[in-house]
Amino acid sequence: GGEPLEQAKDVTCVVFDKTGTLTRGEMAVEDVLLLSDRLAGEQKKLSREVGDEANCCGGDDHRVSIVLEARQKAMEKVMYYSACAEQSSEHPIAKAILTKAASLGIGEGLDRPLDEVTNFEAEVGKGVKCTVDNVTVHMGNRRCIAANGINVTPGTFDAMEYLENMGQTA
């Protein structure tokens, strides 16, 4: 009955760890960190496609803009696969991913519609895995990484810990 409410009057301190959830009432994607060697290779490839001329006649500002554009394209690619994987989920993190993707023009009725997924599998307490456009997609936490034998770049767990210490979910 009312005993917990009666005891609540004596509480002097409450600690929460999901600041975005509490302050705005919803989860949001705050950061997208590109940490894989494969994405670094994609960035180099995109840099060449976007501006080969940077090697011969562009200044530092031009080179920086090419790298930033390549990072943006790589991040959009990550968000596309993430949104495809999460499109049928009701999970709050999935909704946050879909909202972030929509802000980039990715999603139903937007510039880049989502493709269907195959081989979808929810891994309770870990994440999800599926196939999108013949690409295997894993979305999840540390347990997902370990359970699926995913090789990560040095520093990935350090980056995850940093985000978690900032009150974010990595």
N, CA, C and O atoms as a DFTB+ gen file, in Angstrom:
680 C
 N C O
     1  1       0.764      -1.184       0.000
     2  2       0.000       0.000       0.000
     3  2       0.812       1.259       0.000
     4  3       1.689       1.453      -0.842
     5  1       0.518       2.117       0.949
     6  2       1.090       3.441       0.992
     7  2       2.399       3.531       1.755
     8  3       2.971       4.615       1.871
     9  1       2.892       2.393       2.287
    10  2       4.123       2.412       3.077
    11  2       5.324       2.993       2.312
    12  3       6.051       3.808       2.878
    13  1       5.558       2.606       1.049
    14  2       6.686       3.216       0.323
    15  2       6.561       4.731       0.216
    16  3       7.565       5.437       0.311
    17  1       5.355       5.242       0.021
    18  2       5.173       6.687      -0.042
    19  2       5.460       7.339       1.304
    20  3       6.037       8.425       1.368
    21  1       5.060       6.677       2.364
    22  2       5.337       7.194       3.707
    23  2       6.847       7.269       3.935
    24  3       7.344       8.245       4.496
    25  1       7.578       6.232       3.496
    26  2       9.027       6.199       3.678
    27  2       9.722       7.220       2.790
    28  3      10.799       7.700       3.142
    29  1       9.141       7.561       1.659
    30  2       9.759       8.491       0.714
    31  2      10.001       9.862       1.321
    32  3      10.899      10.583       0.884
    33  1       9.217      10.230       2.316
    34  2       9.392      11.543       2.940
    35  2      10.738      11.665       3.642
    36  3      11.206      12.776       3.888
    37  1      11.371      10.530       3.970
    38  2      12.655      10.541       4.651
    39  2      13.845      10.500       3.692
    40  3      14.989      10.586       4.139
    41  1      13.608      10.372       2.405
    42  2      14.683      10.316       1.416
    43  2      15.327      11.695       1.295
    44  3      14.637      12.701       1.134
    45  1      16.659      11.728       1.375
    46  2      17.376      12.999       1.270
    47  2      18.216      13.097      -0.002
    48  3      18.696      14.175      -0.353
    49  1      18.392      11.974      -0.688
    50  2      19.222      11.982      -1.897
    51  2      18.719      10.920      -2.862
    52  3      18.420       9.797      -2.455
    53  1      18.627      11.274      -4.147
    54  2      18.256      10.332      -5.197
    55  2      19.292      10.475      -6.309
    56  3      19.619      11.597      -6.695
    57  1      19.817       9.360      -6.835
    58  2      20.821       9.369      -7.887
    59  2      20.239       8.714      -9.132
    60  3      19.701       7.608      -9.068
    61  1      20.351       9.401     -10.262
    62  2      19.906       8.877     -11.552
    63  2      21.088       8.836     -12.501
    64  3      22.021       9.628     -12.365
    65  1      21.058       7.910     -13.472
    66  2      22.175       7.849     -14.417
    67  2      21.768       8.093     -15.868
    68  3      22.637       8.049     -16.739
    69  1      20.556       8.334     -16.162
    70  2      20.114       8.549     -17.547
    71  2      19.654       9.991     -17.702
    72  3      18.456      10.260     -17.791
    73  1      20.604      10.917     -17.736
    74  2      20.250      12.334     -17.707
    75  2      19.366      12.751     -18.876
    76  3      18.401      13.489     -18.678
    77  1      19.671      12.297     -20.088
    78  2      18.837      12.678     -21.226
    79  2      17.418      12.175     -21.082
    80  3      16.465      12.865     -21.443
    81  1      17.280      10.981     -20.559
    82  2      15.951      10.409     -20.369
    83  2      15.150      11.214     -19.356
    84  3      13.947      11.417     -19.522
    85  1      15.818      11.667     -18.316
    86  2      15.115      12.402     -17.262
    87  2      14.848      13.859     -17.638
    88  3      13.754      14.369     -17.394
    89  1      15.836      14.532     -18.230
    90  2      15.671      15.964     -18.470
    91  2      14.767      16.256     -19.653
    92  3      14.062      17.265     -19.654
    93  1      14.773      15.405     -20.648
    94  2      13.925      15.627     -21.815
    95  2      12.792      14.616     -21.921
    96  3      11.879      14.787     -22.728
    97  1      12.844      13.585     -21.127
    98  2      11.802      12.576     -21.167
    99  2      11.955      11.583     -22.300
   100  3      11.071      10.757     -22.529
   101  1      13.060      11.653     -23.007
   102  2      13.290      10.711     -24.110
   103  2      14.784      10.568     -24.346
   104  3      15.569      11.463     -24.031
   105  1      15.162       9.428     -24.906
   106  2      16.567       9.199     -25.240
   107  2      16.874       9.896     -26.556
   108  3      15.989      10.104     -27.386
   109  1      18.138      10.252     -26.732
   110  2      18.567      10.893     -27.975
   111  2      19.979      10.439     -28.309
   112  3      20.778      10.166     -27.412
   113  1      20.284      10.358     -29.588
   114  2      21.648      10.084     -30.022
   115  2      22.403      11.406     -29.930
   116  3      22.085      12.363     -30.637
   117  1      23.400      11.450     -29.056
   118  2      24.177      12.670     -28.840
   119  2      25.455      12.677     -29.659
   120  3      25.858      13.720     -30.173
   121  1      26.092      11.528     -29.785
   122  2      27.369      11.423     -30.479
   123  2      27.384      10.167     -31.332
   124  3      26.769       9.158     -30.987
   125  1      28.090      10.241     -32.443
   126  2      28.388       9.068     -33.250
   127  2      29.898       9.076     -33.431
   128  3      30.445       9.938     -34.118
   129  1      30.566       8.112     -32.811
   130  2      32.015       8.029     -32.918
   131  2      32.368       6.964     -33.952
   132  3      31.896       5.830     -33.869
   133  1      33.191       7.329     -34.918
   134  2      33.619       6.404     -35.959
   135  2      34.977       5.846     -35.544
   136  3      35.987       6.547     -35.594
   137  1      34.992       4.579     -35.135
   138  2      36.197       4.011     -34.544
   139  2      36.801       2.850     -35.318
   140  3      37.865       2.366     -34.931
   141  1      36.188       2.385     -36.375
   142  2      36.694       1.170     -37.008
   143  2      37.728       1.471     -38.078
   144  3      37.696       2.518     -38.725
   145  1      38.650       0.524     -38.248
   146  2      39.643       0.635     -39.320
   147  2      38.947       0.664     -40.673
   148  3      39.375       1.366     -41.589
   149  1      37.868      -0.108     -40.787
   150  2      37.124      -0.159     -42.050
   151  2      36.534       1.213     -42.379
   152  3      36.574       1.646     -43.531
   153  1      35.987       1.896     -41.372
   154  2      35.450       3.234     -41.608
   155  2      36.555       4.214     -41.939
   156  3      36.353       5.122     -42.746
   157  1      37.718       4.050     -41.332
   158  2      38.843       4.923     -41.674
   159  2      39.198       4.732     -43.145
   160  3      39.489       5.699     -43.849
   161  1      39.174       3.475     -43.608
   162  2      39.415       3.195     -45.019
   163  2      38.345       3.804     -45.910
   164  3      38.641       4.335     -46.980
   165  1      37.082       3.723     -45.454
   166  2      35.976       4.346     -46.193
   167  2      36.179       5.856     -46.286
   168  3      35.928       6.462     -47.328
   169  1      36.638       6.458     -45.187
   170  2      36.873       7.894     -45.187
   171  2      37.959       8.260     -46.195
   172  3      37.824       9.241     -46.927
   173  1      39.023       7.482     -46.234
   174  2      40.091       7.756     -47.198
   175  2      39.570       7.630     -48.623
   176  3      39.875       8.458     -49.481
   177  1      38.780       6.586     -48.869
   178  2      38.203       6.384     -50.195
   179  2      37.294       7.559     -50.565
   180  3      37.385       8.096     -51.669
   181  1      36.417       7.953     -49.635
   182  2      35.527       9.080     -49.892
   183  2      36.318      10.367     -50.092
   184  3      35.949      11.196     -50.923
   185  1      37.400      10.542     -49.340
   186  2      38.235      11.734     -49.507
   187  2      38.795      11.801     -50.917
   188  3      38.838      12.868     -51.529
   189  1      39.226      10.647     -51.431
   190  2      39.746      10.623     -52.807
   191  2      38.642      10.942     -53.802
   192  3      38.851      11.700     -54.750
   193  1      37.453      10.357     -53.582
   194  2      36.341      10.607     -54.498
   195  2      35.906      12.062     -54.478
   196  3      35.607      12.645     -55.520
   197  1      35.872      12.647     -53.283
   198  2      35.372      14.009     -53.126
   199  2      36.368      15.034     -53.629
   200  3      35.964      16.058     -54.179
   201  1      37.651      14.790     -53.458
   202  2      38.595      15.837     -53.838
   203  2      40.007      15.376     -54.095
   204  3      40.893      15.633     -53.280
   205  1      40.245      14.701     -55.206
   206  2      41.605      14.328     -55.568
   207  2      42.491      15.558     -55.715
   208  3      43.700      15.496     -55.489
   209  1      41.874      16.681     -56.098
   210  2      42.652      17.895     -56.315
   211  2      43.293      18.423     -55.043
   212  3      44.199      19.254     -55.114
   213  1      42.851      17.967     -53.894
   214  2      43.423      18.460     -52.636
   215  2      44.903      18.115     -52.528
   216  3      45.665      18.831     -51.878
   217  1      45.305      17.023     -53.162
   218  2      46.701      16.618     -53.087
   219  2      47.613      17.529     -53.897
   220  3      48.802      17.635     -53.596
   221  1      47.078      18.186     -54.917
   222  2      47.940      18.982     -55.778
   223  2      47.778      20.485     -55.580
   224  3      48.767      21.216     -55.645
   225  1      46.584      20.957     -55.346
   226  2      46.414      22.407     -55.372
   227  2      45.535      22.963     -54.261
   228  3      45.338      24.177     -54.213
   229  1      45.003      22.153     -53.381
   230  2      44.144      22.670     -52.318
   231  2      44.950      23.041     -51.097
   232  3      45.981      22.430     -50.814
   233  1      44.488      24.030     -50.381
   234  2      45.147      24.420     -49.142
   235  2      44.671      23.560     -47.992
   236  3      43.882      22.634     -48.180
   237  1      45.158      23.874     -46.791
   238  2      44.783      23.120     -45.604
   239  2      43.280      23.166     -45.348
   240  3      42.681      22.155     -44.983
   241  1      42.663      24.347     -45.539
   242  2      41.223      24.467     -45.323
   243  2      40.453      23.530     -46.243
   244  3      39.467      22.919     -45.830
   245  1      40.897      23.418     -47.475
   246  2      40.233      22.532     -48.434
   247  2      40.385      21.076     -48.002
   248  3      39.431      20.301     -48.074
   249  1      41.572      20.710     -47.557
   250  2      41.815      19.337     -47.095
   251  2      40.936      19.014     -45.888
   252  3      40.368      17.925     -45.796
   253  1      40.831      19.962     -44.974
   254  2      39.995      19.760     -43.792
   255  2      38.544      19.581     -44.197
   256  3      37.861      18.706     -43.665
   257  1      38.057      20.394     -45.129
   258  2      36.656      20.268     -45.547
   259  2      36.407      18.930     -46.230
   260  3      35.320      18.366     -46.102
   261  1      37.391      18.417     -46.950
   262  2      37.248      17.109     -47.600
   263  2      37.157      16.005     -46.543
   264  3      36.327      15.103     -46.652
   265  1      38.007      16.081     -45.531
   266  2      37.980      15.077     -44.454
   267  2      36.652      15.157     -43.708
   268  3      36.054      14.126     -43.401
   269  1      36.186      16.366     -43.416
   270  2      34.910      16.518     -42.713
   271  2      33.756      15.977     -43.548
   272  3      32.849      15.344     -43.009
   273  1      33.779      16.214     -44.836
   274  2      32.719      15.682     -45.702
   275  2      32.769      14.159     -45.742
   276  3      31.729      13.500     -45.734
   277  1      33.971      13.604     -45.784
   278  2      34.113      12.145     -45.779
   279  2      33.597      11.564     -44.466
   280  3      32.922      10.535     -44.468
   281  1      33.909      12.218     -43.341
   282  2      33.408      11.755     -42.039
   283  2      31.887      11.816     -41.999
   284  3      31.242      10.907     -41.477
   285  1      31.309      12.883     -42.549
   286  2      29.852      13.033     -42.572
   287  2      29.212      11.902     -43.375
   288  3      28.213      11.323     -42.947
   289  1      29.782      11.589     -44.532
   290  2      29.241      10.513     -45.359
   291  2      29.360       9.168     -44.661
   292  3      28.446       8.347     -44.734
   293  1      30.478       8.937     -43.987
   294  2      30.658       7.678     -43.252
   295  2      29.661       7.591     -42.099
   296  3      29.078       6.534     -41.856
   297  1      29.465       8.701     -41.390
   298  2      28.509       8.718     -40.277
   299  2      27.088       8.468     -40.788
   300  3      26.318       7.743     -40.159
   301  1      26.745       9.068     -41.926
   302  2      25.417       8.841     -42.501
   303  2      25.237       7.377     -42.902
   304  3      24.146       6.822     -42.773
   305  1      26.297       6.765     -43.381
   306  2      26.232       5.342     -43.739
   307  2      25.978       4.499     -42.490
   308  3      25.167       3.573     -42.517
   309  1      26.673       4.821     -41.394
   310  2      26.466       4.110     -40.136
   311  2      25.026       4.298     -39.666
   312  3      24.376       3.341     -39.245
   313  1      24.535       5.521     -39.739
   314  2      23.160       5.799     -39.294
   315  2      22.136       5.101     -40.189
   316  3      21.092       4.664     -39.704
   317  1      22.418       4.993     -41.474
   318  2      21.514       4.285     -42.392
   319  2      21.374       2.819     -41.972
   320  3      20.260       2.317     -41.821
   321  1      22.509       2.134     -41.785
   322  2      22.457       0.722     -41.388
   323  2      21.818       0.566     -40.007
   324  3      21.059      -0.374     -39.774
   325  1      22.122       1.481     -39.103
   326  2      21.542       1.434     -37.762
   327  2      20.027       1.593     -37.825
   328  3      19.291       0.852     -37.174
   329  1      19.566       2.561     -38.610
   330  2      18.123       2.812     -38.729
   331  2      17.421       1.624     -39.383
   332  3      16.328       1.242     -38.965
   333  1      18.040       1.042     -40.400
   334  2      17.443      -0.145     -41.028
   335  2      17.284      -1.256     -39.997
   336  3      16.238      -1.902     -39.926
   337  1      18.327      -1.474     -39.198
   338  2      18.300      -2.552     -38.200
   339  2      17.239      -2.306     -37.134
   340  3      16.638      -3.256     -36.634
   341  1      17.002      -1.049     -36.780
   342  2      16.116      -0.716     -35.669
   343  2      14.708      -0.294     -36.091
   344  3      13.887       0.027     -35.232
   345  1      14.412      -0.287     -37.389
   346  2      13.162       0.289     -37.874
   347  2      11.888      -0.348     -37.338
   348  3      10.851       0.314     -37.300
   349  1      11.931      -1.589     -36.930
   350  2      10.716      -2.244     -36.439
   351  2      10.665      -2.337     -34.919
   352  3       9.733      -2.913     -34.359
   353  1      11.657      -1.775     -34.260
   354  2      11.751      -1.896     -32.813
   355  2      10.995      -0.780     -32.101
   356  3      10.890       0.339     -32.604
   357  1      10.475      -1.103     -30.934
   358  2       9.815      -0.117     -30.079
   359  2      10.738       0.324     -28.943
   360  3      10.343       1.140     -28.109
   361  1      11.950      -0.202     -28.902
   362  2      12.893       0.109     -27.832
   363  2      13.244       1.600     -27.853
   364  3      13.401       2.175     -28.930
   365  1      13.368       2.230     -26.689
   366  2      13.691       3.665     -26.646
   367  2      14.989       4.026     -27.373
   368  3      15.070       5.086     -27.994
   369  1      15.997       3.168     -27.304
   370  2      17.246       3.452     -28.016
   371  2      17.001       3.386     -29.523
   372  3      17.542       4.201     -30.270
   373  1      16.199       2.434     -29.975
   374  2      15.873       2.339     -31.400
   375  2      15.158       3.601     -31.870
   376  3      15.448       4.119     -32.949
   377  1      14.240       4.085     -31.071
   378  2      13.525       5.310     -31.439
   379  2      14.482       6.491     -31.537
   380  3      14.332       7.337     -32.419
   381  1      15.461       6.558     -30.644
   382  2      16.453       7.631     -30.678
   383  2      17.304       7.536     -31.942
   384  3      17.625       8.552     -32.558
   385  1      17.663       6.324     -32.319
   386  2      18.453       6.111     -33.541
   387  2      17.643       6.546     -34.757
   388  3      18.169       7.217     -35.644
   389  1      16.380       6.171     -34.803
   390  2      15.532       6.547     -35.938
   391  2      15.324       8.055     -36.014
   392  3      15.250       8.613     -37.109
   393  1      15.229       8.711     -34.877
   394  2      15.086      10.172     -34.854
   395  2      16.345      10.842     -35.384
   396  3      16.262      11.782     -36.175
   397  1      17.510      10.367     -34.956
   398  2      18.783      10.919     -35.437
   399  2      18.906      10.688     -36.943
   400  3      19.298      11.591     -37.683
   401  1      18.570       9.477     -37.394
   402  2      18.646       9.177     -38.826
   403  2      17.726      10.101     -39.613
   404  3      18.110      10.605     -40.669
   405  1      16.528      10.327     -39.115
   406  2      15.576      11.210     -39.801
   407  2      16.129      12.628     -39.912
   408  3      15.885      13.311     -40.907
   409  1      16.870      13.074     -38.902
   410  2      17.458      14.417     -38.961
   411  2      18.506      14.519     -40.061
   412  3      18.875      15.618     -40.475
   413  1      18.986      13.369     -40.534
   414  2      19.962      13.314     -41.622
   415  2      19.309      12.972     -42.961
   416  3      19.998      12.762     -43.959
   417  1      17.966      12.917     -42.974
   418  2      17.245      12.599     -44.207
   419  2      17.135      11.119     -44.491
   420  3      16.868      10.715     -45.623
   421  1      17.340      10.303     -43.461
   422  2      17.308       8.850     -43.614
   423  2      16.041       8.330     -42.955
   424  3      15.826       8.552     -41.764
   425  1      15.203       7.639     -43.718
   426  2      13.985       7.072     -43.160
   427  2      12.862       7.113     -44.169
   428  3      12.993       7.693     -45.246
   429  1      11.763       6.494     -43.810
   430  2      10.610       6.426     -44.700
   431  2      10.114       7.822     -45.055
   432  3       9.931       8.674     -44.186
   433  1       9.900       8.040     -46.360
   434  2       9.405       9.320     -46.844
   435  2      10.463      10.401     -46.900
   436  3      10.139      11.556     -47.177
   437  1      11.730      10.060     -46.643
   438  2      12.811      11.046     -46.657
   439  2      13.749      10.790     -47.837
   440  3      13.460       9.962     -48.701
   441  1      14.865      11.502     -47.865
   442  2      15.807      11.409     -48.990
   443  2      16.320       9.993     -49.230
   444  3      16.476       9.571     -50.376
   445  1      16.581       9.262     -48.154
   446  2      17.114       7.902     -48.279
   447  2      16.229       6.952     -47.485
   448  3      16.383       6.819     -46.271
   449  1      15.290       6.283     -48.184
   450  2      14.405       5.350     -47.475
   451  2      15.173       4.148     -46.920
   452  3      16.258       3.806     -47.391
   453  1      14.583       3.530     -45.920
   454  2      15.197       2.369     -45.291
   455  2      14.910       1.113     -46.100
   456  3      13.831       0.962     -46.673
   457  1      15.882       0.222     -46.138
   458  2      15.702      -1.067     -46.796
   459  2      15.248      -2.104     -45.782
   460  3      15.428      -1.948     -44.574
   461  1      14.660      -3.155     -46.303
   462  2      14.235      -4.256     -45.437
   463  2      15.451      -4.992     -44.913
   464  3      16.508      -5.023     -45.543
   465  1      15.272      -5.585     -43.740
   466  2      16.338      -6.394     -43.166
   467  2      15.971      -7.870     -43.292
   468  3      14.795      -8.228     -43.364
   469  1      16.973      -8.697     -43.316
   470  2      16.777     -10.145     -43.292
   471  2      17.587     -10.693     -42.124
   472  3      18.455     -10.013     -41.576
   473  1      17.292     -11.912     -41.761
   474  2      18.013     -12.604     -40.686
   475  2      18.021     -11.817     -39.380
   476  3      19.003     -11.858     -38.638
   477  1      16.941     -11.106     -39.097
   478  2      16.877     -10.295     -37.876
   479  2      16.830     -11.202     -36.665
   480  3      16.088     -12.183     -36.628
   481  1      17.647     -10.852     -35.664
   482  2      17.668     -11.618     -34.420
   483  2      17.902     -10.660     -33.252
   484  3      18.917      -9.965     -33.198
   485  1      16.962     -10.636     -32.336
   486  2      17.133      -9.846     -31.112
   487  2      17.893     -10.707     -30.118
   488  3      17.507     -11.845     -29.849
   489  1      18.961     -10.168     -29.579
   490  2      19.766     -10.869     -28.590
   491  2      19.507     -10.209     -27.240
   492  3      20.084      -9.167     -26.933
   493  1      18.651     -10.809     -26.448
   494  2      18.216     -10.217     -25.182
   495  2      19.419      -9.829     -24.328
   496  3      20.317     -10.638     -24.093
   497  1      19.423      -8.590     -23.873
   498  2      20.491      -8.080     -23.036
   499  2      21.769      -7.752     -23.772
   500  3      22.763      -7.375     -23.151
   501  1      21.758      -7.890     -25.097
   502  2      22.963      -7.623     -25.891
   503  2      22.697      -6.625     -27.003
   504  3      23.434      -5.650     -27.145
   505  1      21.652      -6.853     -27.798
   506  2      21.373      -5.990     -28.940
   507  2      20.645      -6.750     -30.026
   508  3      19.886      -7.680     -29.753
   509  1      20.883      -6.350     -31.251
   510  2      20.269      -7.022     -32.395
   511  2      21.325      -7.271     -33.462
   512  3      22.368      -6.619     -33.503
   513  1      21.019      -8.231     -34.318
   514  2      21.847      -8.429     -35.500
   515  2      20.932      -8.772     -36.658
   516  3      19.872      -9.372     -36.480
   517  1      21.364      -8.380     -37.852
   518  2      20.562      -8.609     -39.048
   519  2      21.439      -8.404     -40.273
   520  3      22.637      -8.141     -40.165
   521  1      20.825      -8.527     -41.427
   522  2      21.503      -8.263     -42.689
   523  2      20.744      -7.173     -43.418
   524  3      19.519      -7.224     -43.528
   525  1      21.477      -6.182     -43.919
   526  2      20.924      -5.087     -44.713
   527  2      21.774      -4.980     -45.975
   528  3      22.986      -4.781     -45.894
   529  1      21.149      -5.109     -47.127
   530  2      21.889      -5.005     -48.399
   531  2      23.124      -5.916     -48.415
   532  3      24.196      -5.495     -48.852
   533  1      22.980      -7.147     -47.946
   534  2      24.071      -8.123     -47.887
   535  2      25.197      -7.724     -46.937
   536  3      26.303      -8.256     -47.034
   537  1      24.931      -6.803     -46.029
   538  2      25.905      -6.395     -45.012
   539  2      25.378      -6.853     -43.657
   540  3      24.234      -6.567     -43.304
   541  1      26.216      -7.566     -42.894
   542  2      25.823      -7.987     -41.554
   543  2      25.945      -6.796     -40.609
   544  3      26.981      -6.133     -40.554
   545  1      24.873      -6.540     -39.870
   546  2      24.822      -5.403     -38.949
   547  2      24.635      -5.940     -37.532
   548  3      23.732      -6.734     -37.271
   549  1      25.493      -5.499     -36.633
   550  2      25.370      -5.806     -35.200
   551  2      25.177      -4.479     -34.488
   552  3      25.968      -3.553     -34.665
   553  1      24.133      -4.388     -33.688
   554  2      23.878      -3.191     -32.881
   555  2      23.741      -3.658     -31.448
   556  3      22.838      -4.433     -31.132
   557  1      24.621      -3.200     -30.576
   558  2      24.480      -3.647     -29.205
   559  2      25.576      -3.148     -28.299
   560  3      26.316      -2.222     -28.632
   561  1      25.665      -3.776     -27.155
   562  2      26.580      -3.372     -26.104
   563  2      27.830      -4.257     -26.106
   564  3      28.081      -4.998     -27.057
   565  1      28.595      -4.165     -25.038
   566  2      29.829      -4.959     -24.914
   567  2      29.562      -6.462     -25.018
   568  3      30.348      -7.204     -25.606
   569  1      28.442      -6.895     -24.438
   570  2      28.104      -8.326     -24.502
   571  2      27.840      -8.750     -25.943
   572  3      28.166      -9.873     -26.329
   573  1      27.258      -7.869     -26.731
   574  2      27.028      -8.142     -28.157
   575  2      28.361      -8.288     -28.886
   576  3      28.539      -9.198     -29.697
   577  1      29.294      -7.386     -28.590
   578  2      30.619      -7.431     -29.218
   579  2      31.303      -8.758     -28.897
   580  3      31.832      -9.424     -29.787
   581  1      31.285      -9.134     -27.621
   582  2      31.948     -10.370     -27.196
   583  2      31.259     -11.609     -27.763
   584  3      31.927     -12.517     -28.258
   585  1      29.923     -11.653     -27.695
   586  2      29.177     -12.836     -28.137
   587  2      29.319     -13.089     -29.633
   588  3      29.217     -14.232     -30.080
   589  1      29.551     -12.044     -30.402
   590  2      29.629     -12.192     -31.848
   591  2      31.063     -12.169     -32.370
   592  3      31.282     -12.160     -33.581
   593  1      32.032     -12.159     -31.469
   594  2      33.434     -12.196     -31.878
   595  2      33.827     -11.017     -32.757
   596  3      34.599     -11.174     -33.703
   597  1      33.305      -9.853     -32.451
   598  2      33.576      -8.672     -33.264
   599  2      34.920      -8.080     -32.867
   600  3      35.164      -7.792     -31.696
   601  1      35.788      -7.903     -33.855
   602  2      37.074      -7.262     -33.609
   603  2      36.872      -5.763     -33.613
   604  3      36.258      -5.219     -34.531
   605  1      37.375      -5.101     -32.609
   606  2      37.241      -3.647     -32.520
   607  2      38.627      -3.019     -32.489
   608  3      39.611      -3.659     -32.116
   609  1      38.681      -1.757     -32.888
   610  2      39.950      -1.060     -32.914
   611  2      40.431      -0.768     -31.495
   612  3      39.624      -0.680     -30.570
   613  1      41.726      -0.619     -31.327
   614  2      42.228      -0.213     -30.013
   615  2      41.574       1.120     -29.631
   616  3      41.436       2.019     -30.460
   617  1      41.194       1.223     -28.417
   618  2      40.568       2.460     -27.965
   619  2      39.052       2.431     -27.993
   620  3      38.415       3.333     -27.449
   621  1      38.454       1.414     -28.614
   622  2      36.993       1.359     -28.693
   623  2      36.382       1.279     -27.298
   624  3      35.448       2.016     -26.981
   625  1      36.910       0.387     -26.472
   626  2      36.350       0.253     -25.129
   627  2      36.634       1.500     -24.280
   628  3      35.837       1.865     -23.416
   629  1      37.775       2.144     -24.535
   630  2      38.064       3.401     -23.848
   631  2      37.036       4.460     -24.238
   632  3      36.558       5.207     -23.384
   633  1      36.698       4.524     -25.522
   634  2      35.696       5.490     -25.992
   635  2      34.329       5.179     -25.398
   636  3      33.598       6.086     -25.000
   637  1      33.983       3.888     -25.340
   638  2      32.713       3.501     -24.745
   639  2      32.669       3.903     -23.275
   640  3      31.660       4.422     -22.796
   641  1      33.764       3.660     -22.565
   642  2      33.815       4.028     -21.148
   643  2      33.689       5.541     -20.978
   644  3      33.012       6.010     -20.063
   645  1      34.332       6.296     -21.847
   646  2      34.242       7.757     -21.788
   647  2      32.778       8.195     -21.937
   648  3      32.287       9.008     -21.153
   649  1      32.088       7.653     -22.944
   650  2      30.687       8.018     -23.156
   651  2      29.831       7.638     -21.955
   652  3      28.979       8.411     -21.518
   653  1      30.067       6.446     -21.429
   654  2      29.299       5.994     -20.269
   655  2      29.539       6.907     -19.064
   656  3      28.608       7.198     -18.313
   657  1      30.780       7.358     -18.877
   658  2      31.096       8.274     -17.783
   659  2      30.440       9.636     -17.988
   660  3      30.247      10.384     -17.029
   661  1      30.101       9.957     -19.219
   662  2      29.418      11.209     -19.526
   663  2      27.897      11.054     -19.412
   664  3      27.147      11.981     -19.720
   665  1      27.447       9.863     -18.965
   666  2      26.018       9.622     -18.787
   667  2      25.322       9.141     -20.041
   668  3      24.094       9.138     -20.113
   669  1      26.106       8.730     -21.038
   670  2      25.526       8.237     -22.282
   671  2      25.579       6.713     -22.307
   672  3      26.328       6.095     -21.550
   673  1      24.790       6.127     -23.169
   674  2      24.813       4.678     -23.364
   675  2      25.691       4.393     -24.564
   676  3      25.472       4.941     -25.644
   677  1      26.682       3.537     -24.380
   678  2      27.584       3.224     -25.488
   679  2      27.320       1.821     -25.991
   680  3      27.980       1.366     -26.925
